[in-house]
Amino acid sequence: MSTLVIVESPTKARTIRNYLPQGYQVEASMGHVRDLPASADEIPASYKDKDWANLGVNVENGFEPIYVIPKGKKKVVQGLKSALKSADELILATDEDREGESISWHLLQLLKPKVPIKRMVFHEITREAIQKSLKNCREIDENLVHAQETRRILDRLYGYTLSPLLWKKIAWGLSAGRVQSVAVRLLVQRERDRLAFQSGGYWDLKALLEKEKSPFEAKLITLGGKKIATGSDFDPNTGKIAQGRKVVLLNEQEANTLKERLDGKTWTVTKKEEKATTRKPYPPFTTSTLQQESNRKLGISARDTMRIAQKLYEEGYITYMRTDSVHLSDEAIKAARSCVQEKYGKEYLSPKPRQYTTKSKGAQEAHEAIRPAGNRFRTPQETGLSGQEFALYDLIWKRTVACQMANAKLTQISVLLDVEDAGFRSSGKRIDFPGFFRAYVEGSDDPDAAIENQEVILPPLQEGDHPDCKELDVLGHETQPPARYTEASLVKMLEGEGVGRPSTYASIIGTIRDRGYAQMRSKALVPTFTAFAVVSLLEQHFPDLVDTKFTSKMEQTLDEIATGEAQWVPYLQKFYSGEEGLDTQVKVRVDQIDPGVAKAINLDNLDATVKIGKFGPYVEVLQGEEKITASIPADLTPSDLDPEQVNKLLKQKTEGPEKVGLHPETGEAIYLLIGSYGPYVQLGEASEENKKPKRASLPKGTKVEDVTIEMAVGLLALPRLLGTHPETGAKIKASLGRFGPYVVHDQGKEGKDYRSLKKEDDVLTVTLERALELLAQPKKGRGGGRAKKPLKELGVHPEDQEAVNVYEGPYGIYVKHGKVNAGLPEGETVETITLEKALELLAAKASTKKKTTRKTTSKTKKTTTKRTTKSKTSTAKKTDA
């Protein structure tokens, strides 16, 4: 008897194959085998004349989805059908969540098997788990399928109905998403709070004291019996002390006067308190908490965290990574407790096994938390993993083991001191027993925050003691605006509000960045002008659709459909159709929304108006009756634009570019300009005779006001010839490129060898010796000193067996084979792209490169190449910008 087992990925297939008996054939579906049409080309001819055809959903008849087999999946489906012909039994072993259930259902609809069918689910890929799941197969859960199909249809209706409205009213290429739009609104709301924030200043004193040669610090907290003002006492809207707060606000002069008054006076300990506390270990990881901690502790994005976790799961290292349950099986608890006893000793083991309860109402995606796989947890060193895979497994191992460890026991110490009428406080913390701290301490959103297991030791102070004051310093403070969201804090907020599913957060944050709604700066997500415009339109005309509570209720309804408590068709009917439905709302508002108003962004700190144009944001002001506009550089966001920046942009437009000086050799003027991609210098003016004057961007970090004529001349002279390589005799040059300054060893037909300059190097002064030193170092890819790692490994190309991978670049996600890159089309994501789709994209891209014709001019006898195909690359770049 032969059995066909179908899973999603080749990696998972290879791992499972090791644990199945002979006679079992394991094949991969490469993800989804059917989906809603991604483009007009995929819509079946019989539906093209329907009003709803572009949606791919028959909104006139029970919201029946039109499922098609994507072009890249036809060979996969054919292969599965061929494999099924020789099988006596079919086992559908896709993931145990709703999406996995949906994939199994689609396979069933497509393959139409005439042999017995089983649905096999497991939480980890180990021999024991696979053999156990073989004995406990079940049928497909129709409720889970309905929940997933409803989610897919709902997201399609939302996106395909609202996105065209954004194209008409704001700019082409924008997108709206059910969870994406809510997330973008959260970013914009936080940025609005930051822009409206009024900073307040206050001063206090800090003392360095000593008792028995043991130093400790104390901070001023009261003066004359009244509390000293701190940051929490200020009103963020006014920058002044909040109404009703009875506190003493010191200015710099008053603080210095107080310091002089207290100098040399006697310090007395008036009170000492010690309070014993305990800390319990954190629950094991869920999808959301893993993304948060990975971002905080390891600096890995949510998207990369899920990619790495997926690989660890498929290779049998961890349990299923899409879960919002913190439950652990008895087997896992036993394995974790065994690790504690072996590594840390019996005293670090919790007295009783710990079991955690999931607080989230809809937590039913999986049966267990994310943990190391198996009934014995391999230590990180035993796995043979390396790089980010090792780091993530290490994090999961520590968190799981720590959850079965004893509580940490601490003593919080507070000492109050008086010097004349001023009261100071010194705080300490003593760890009496580290407990689970030995294995794991949760990270923090604030990189400067103290790690919670650090002790702050105070000397043995008693009431009546008189410590010596060694230093007394005056400190000035400014209240800070609310912190921007990081990936970790945004994930935490979305989960806390019940918006979306944790398994989708990684792709949502990726989409927000890819679509140009946010820029990443030092781990913070900074919303762009486009984000402000889109959020303003949606808030004004579709407030429910970007309301966290409304979106949370949608998630609850999807959970109810998954359990059979709600019906999916009536829910879609209510959401989309009828007088209050989305379709009606959009049709009514399409004529009400003025594009001029929708494109405009009014910032309180500016007299000018910012608008979204065809090629990005620009600033607009009225000077008399004349309207003056100027493009805003792509790297500027609403938080960066101030009146001074606006004046520079407009001055360049009205008065012409700023003149740096005259070129010492040619006598031509050198101008300093600001363009869409930042400031640059230009030799001469653009004219009919000189359509493309020589230009050079300023090096990153160079301020406009610091540009001198010498610097400008040097930049315009790039690339600089430094000399020749002593071994090859080939030229070595220094220049500025898209990714910064570099040196290059140009060997002609043999190729070019590049090295980026370091921070301490100057492209205008770097020497040949330094260039040779850099070129002698091993070549490294961009990003952390390592070769660029793929977001996803798709497989190998059938022609040359070279890798086909997915990467993230400056203009979005793309697939790469050899030297051919192809961007992902609209609607395609890292999660949905397959090897077959990638091969089609790469083949199409390769063919556009080959479609050139050569024209020979007899007069010059020179051959020029003219492209006969219109490249889409430049358009894509403009859209991203």
Short mmCIF file of N, CA and C in Angstrom, two decimals, residues 20 36 365 385 453 559 736 761:
data_model
loop_
_atom_site.label_atom_id
_atom_site.label_comp_id
_atom_site.label_asym_id
_atom_site.label_seq_id
_atom_site.Cartn_x
_atom_site.Cartn_y
_atom_site.Cartn_z
N LEU A 20 8.75 8.87 8.45
CA LEU A 20 7.63 8.07 7.96
C LEU A 20 8.12 6.69 7.50
N LEU A 36 -7.53 33.83 -5.07
CA LEU A 36 -8.32 34.78 -5.86
C LEU A 36 -7.43 35.34 -6.97
N GLU A 365 -5.39 28.97 17.76
CA GLU A 365 -4.70 28.62 16.52
C GLU A 365 -3.86 27.37 16.68
N LEU A 385 23.52 24.97 14.90
CA LEU A 385 23.04 26.16 14.20
C LEU A 385 24.06 27.29 14.33
N ASN A 453 17.81 42.59 36.13
CA ASN A 453 18.50 41.76 37.11
C ASN A 453 19.79 42.39 37.62
N ASP A 559 -13.18 34.74 14.67
CA ASP A 559 -12.98 33.67 15.65
C ASP A 559 -14.28 32.89 15.86
N LEU A 736 31.77 58.15 -5.09
CA LEU A 736 30.54 58.08 -4.30
C LEU A 736 29.50 57.32 -5.09
N ASP A 761 37.06 57.25 6.94
CA ASP A 761 37.65 57.58 5.65
C ASP A 761 36.90 58.72 4.96
#
